[in-house]
Amino acid sequence: MAHGVVIVGTGQGGFQLAASLRESGFSDPVTLVGDEPGLPYQRPPLSKAFLQGKVDETGLLLRPPSFYERINARVIGGMRVEHIDRAARCVRLTSGMVLPYDHLVLATGATARTLAVSGSDLSGVCVLRGLDDARRIRERLARASAVAVVGAGFIGLELAAVARGMDLPIHVVEATARPLLRALSEPMARHLQDFHESLGTHFHLSSQCDAIEGESGQATGLRLRDGSHIAADLIVVAVGVLPNDRLARDVGLAVSNGIEVDELLLTTDPAISALGDCASFPFALGGGARVRIESVQNAVDQARCIAARLCGQPLPYAKVPWFWSEQGLCRLQMAGLAHPDDRSEIEGDPNSGRFSVLRFRGDQLSAVESLNDPAAHMRARKALAPALAPA
Ligand SMILES: Cc1cc2nc3c(=O)[nH]c(=O)nc-3n(C[C@H](O)[C@H](O)[C@H](O)COP(=O)(O)OP(=O)(O)OC[C@H]3O[C@@H](n4cnc5c(N)ncnc54)[C@H](O)[C@@H]3O)c2cc1C
């Protein structure tokens, strides 16, 4: 009897794989196991529309319950996969249940990093990765008197814009000299910083949070390395993520900044694939150097690539990465993958609030960042695609 495909993780990539397998005519069993309760949902609104109360929990669902019945995919929610038995080709869940597989796909995503400082366990200190976290933050935002965010990355800045939209005082503490140092060009990052400052957000750059202070178990603020104190009763730690690679590591699969996969997205075990936030793969546009990308596009396209292979059409993964972020009135879209020291050229007028930054490695276009200009973003995706086409 065919055991079919078992997918560990009911996030963006796990969901897409189940859907794409059926779209491609896969007829063996498809089972999704996720440690979060409920059905697969979208994470991007968690730091945007959901916190603003513009989307409710039903609106977050990727598909309604009837979808999984229709495609005949079994979803086991609220259950962790504890162990993989590679020799017997089965996984063991926390409940003790054992699920055999013909092919296993690790779509385990990532876990928010926390701060190793005193006071991290105080009430009012949150991270933002899953629906539970977002519920907690939404509820706290409604009664907070001041907010501090540690980490000026995308999630930190999206949250800052939401807090200012609610007229809450907000301080953003960032260890490096500017926001989004690794993710964005200097001109675009500076523009966004100016925008946030115009909303009333206070930045503390090149600053370290040394401790979270509190009273009676509740956070009251941050102490920075220079001795200054920031008062806040909601503190969101947004300092990046760690890939969920423990399952793979425990059974000897190659792991380095995520579960290593080849260009077909296979791990070092040909019966196991990995995708999305948990996987590091050879990046065709970057000369084959290994990257791990945290974006919806990457999880979705990698899921489609694996589904095609499992349905008999193996093709190397070669897609232009793209990403978006919404911060107040700023809609940022990125295509490609830049290196921090790639050259930047501005196209358009930043003062108009609509412009792009083109990034170049030597003469080669590596990425395009577009602000409030979806047409420029689509042109960038087209311009970057030929570099990925098979010779
Ligand atoms: C707040 C927030 C905002 C974001 N905004 C954007 C955005 O604007 N644009 C964009 O492109 N991307 C955005 N992202 C990133 C995007 O959501 C992720 O890149 C995407 O969800 C990755 O999909 P995935 O399937 O790899 O992992 P996930 O969606 O994280 O799913 C992994 C699932 O596996 C589960 N899991 C882990 N280990 C086990 C186990 N052992 N057993 C069972 N289940 C397990 C996890 O709990 C999780 O449910 C955002 C992410 C967050 C958190």
mmCIF file of C-alpha atoms and ligand atoms in Angstrom, residues 8-9 11-13 33-36 43-44 46-48 79-81 107-109 128-129 155 244 247 276-277 294-296 299 323-324, ligand 1:
data_model
loop_
_atom_site.group_PDB
_atom_site.id
_atom_site.type_symbol
_atom_site.label_atom_id
_atom_site.label_comp_id
_atom_site.label_asym_id
_atom_site.label_seq_id
_atom_site.Cartn_x
_atom_site.Cartn_y
_atom_site.Cartn_z
ATOM 1 C CA VAL A 8 5.946 18.222 8.493
ATOM 2 C CA GLY A 9 4.657 21.765 9.004
ATOM 3 C CA GLY A 11 2.575 26.678 7.265
ATOM 4 C CA GLN A 12 2.739 28.440 3.920
ATOM 5 C CA GLY A 13 4.988 25.871 2.264
ATOM 6 C CA VAL A 33 1.301 17.386 10.444
ATOM 7 C CA GLY A 34 1.686 20.708 12.239
ATOM 8 C CA ASP A 35 2.367 21.634 15.824
ATOM 9 C CA GLU A 36 0.168 24.726 15.632
ATOM 10 C CA ARG A 43 1.704 34.926 8.514
ATOM 11 C CA PRO A 44 2.245 38.236 6.670
ATOM 12 C CA LEU A 46 0.138 39.043 11.584
ATOM 13 C CA SER A 47 2.397 42.107 11.662
ATOM 14 C CA LYS A 48 0.061 44.251 9.565
ATOM 15 C CA MET A 79 0.847 17.745 16.997
ATOM 16 C CA ARG A 80 4.643 17.820 16.781
ATOM 17 C CA VAL A 81 6.724 15.412 14.795
ATOM 18 C CA ALA A 107 8.443 22.414 5.922
ATOM 19 C CA THR A 108 9.128 23.316 9.531
ATOM 20 C CA GLY A 109 9.771 27.049 9.132
ATOM 21 C CA LEU A 128 5.993 37.691 16.685
ATOM 22 C CA ARG A 129 6.058 34.494 14.686
ATOM 23 C CA ILE A 155 8.721 42.823 11.369
ATOM 24 C CA ASN A 244 13.724 24.710 12.647
ATOM 25 C CA LEU A 247 14.507 16.957 13.282
ATOM 26 C CA GLY A 276 10.912 27.344 2.771
ATOM 27 C CA ASP A 277 12.285 29.089 5.856
ATOM 28 C CA GLU A 294 12.337 33.757 4.505
ATOM 29 C CA SER A 295 9.485 34.756 2.217
ATOM 30 C CA VAL A 296 6.096 33.591 1.035
ATOM 31 C CA ALA A 299 8.043 28.744 0.328
ATOM 32 C CA PHE A 323 9.311 39.892 -1.071
ATOM 33 C CA TRP A 324 7.122 42.716 0.156
HETATM 34 C C1 LIG B 1 4.845 38.315 11.317
HETATM 35 C C2 LIG B 1 5.368 37.873 9.985
HETATM 36 C C3 LIG B 1 5.196 38.681 8.868
HETATM 37 C C4 LIG B 1 5.679 38.280 7.634
HETATM 38 N N1 LIG B 1 5.489 39.097 6.554
HETATM 39 C C5 LIG B 1 5.919 38.688 5.338
HETATM 40 C C6 LIG B 1 5.688 39.500 4.184
HETATM 41 O O1 LIG B 1 5.153 40.614 4.279
HETATM 42 N N2 LIG B 1 6.094 39.047 2.980
HETATM 43 C C7 LIG B 1 6.700 37.816 2.838
HETATM 44 O O2 LIG B 1 7.047 37.419 1.733
HETATM 45 N N3 LIG B 1 6.941 37.030 3.919
HETATM 46 C C8 LIG B 1 6.569 37.448 5.153
HETATM 47 N N4 LIG B 1 6.792 36.652 6.253
HETATM 48 C C9 LIG B 1 7.559 35.393 6.084
HETATM 49 C C10 LIG B 1 6.669 34.253 5.617
HETATM 50 O O3 LIG B 1 5.488 34.201 6.355
HETATM 51 C C11 LIG B 1 7.465 32.958 5.772
HETATM 52 O O4 LIG B 1 8.612 33.069 4.948
HETATM 53 C C12 LIG B 1 6.646 31.742 5.363
HETATM 54 O O5 LIG B 1 5.575 31.561 6.238
HETATM 55 C C13 LIG B 1 7.537 30.506 5.351
HETATM 56 O O6 LIG B 1 6.757 29.364 5.133
HETATM 57 P P1 LIG B 1 7.231 27.940 5.683
HETATM 58 O O7 LIG B 1 6.211 26.972 5.263
HETATM 59 O O8 LIG B 1 8.649 27.732 5.332
HETATM 60 O O9 LIG B 1 7.219 28.100 7.273
HETATM 61 P P2 LIG B 1 6.000 28.473 8.273
HETATM 62 O O10 LIG B 1 4.928 29.217 7.552
HETATM 63 O O11 LIG B 1 6.660 29.106 9.415
HETATM 64 O O12 LIG B 1 5.444 27.047 8.694
HETATM 65 C C14 LIG B 1 6.190 26.123 9.429
HETATM 66 C C15 LIG B 1 5.250 25.346 10.342
HETATM 67 O O13 LIG B 1 5.894 24.158 10.787
HETATM 68 C C16 LIG B 1 5.595 23.966 12.158
HETATM 69 N N5 LIG B 1 6.564 23.047 12.743
HETATM 70 C C17 LIG B 1 7.870 23.259 13.032
HETATM 71 N N6 LIG B 1 8.445 22.143 13.545
HETATM 72 C C18 LIG B 1 7.483 21.190 13.569
HETATM 73 C C19 LIG B 1 7.454 19.833 13.993
HETATM 74 N N7 LIG B 1 8.542 19.213 14.455
HETATM 75 N N8 LIG B 1 6.296 19.158 13.903
HETATM 76 C C20 LIG B 1 5.174 19.768 13.407
HETATM 77 N N9 LIG B 1 5.143 21.043 12.993
HETATM 78 C C21 LIG B 1 6.284 21.755 13.062
HETATM 79 C C22 LIG B 1 5.660 25.401 12.676
HETATM 80 O O14 LIG B 1 5.074 25.544 13.948
HETATM 81 C C23 LIG B 1 4.887 26.132 11.583
HETATM 82 O O15 LIG B 1 3.508 26.035 11.819
HETATM 83 C C24 LIG B 1 6.341 37.031 7.507
HETATM 84 C C25 LIG B 1 6.522 36.212 8.634
HETATM 85 C C26 LIG B 1 6.051 36.633 9.859
HETATM 86 C C27 LIG B 1 6.261 35.751 11.063
#
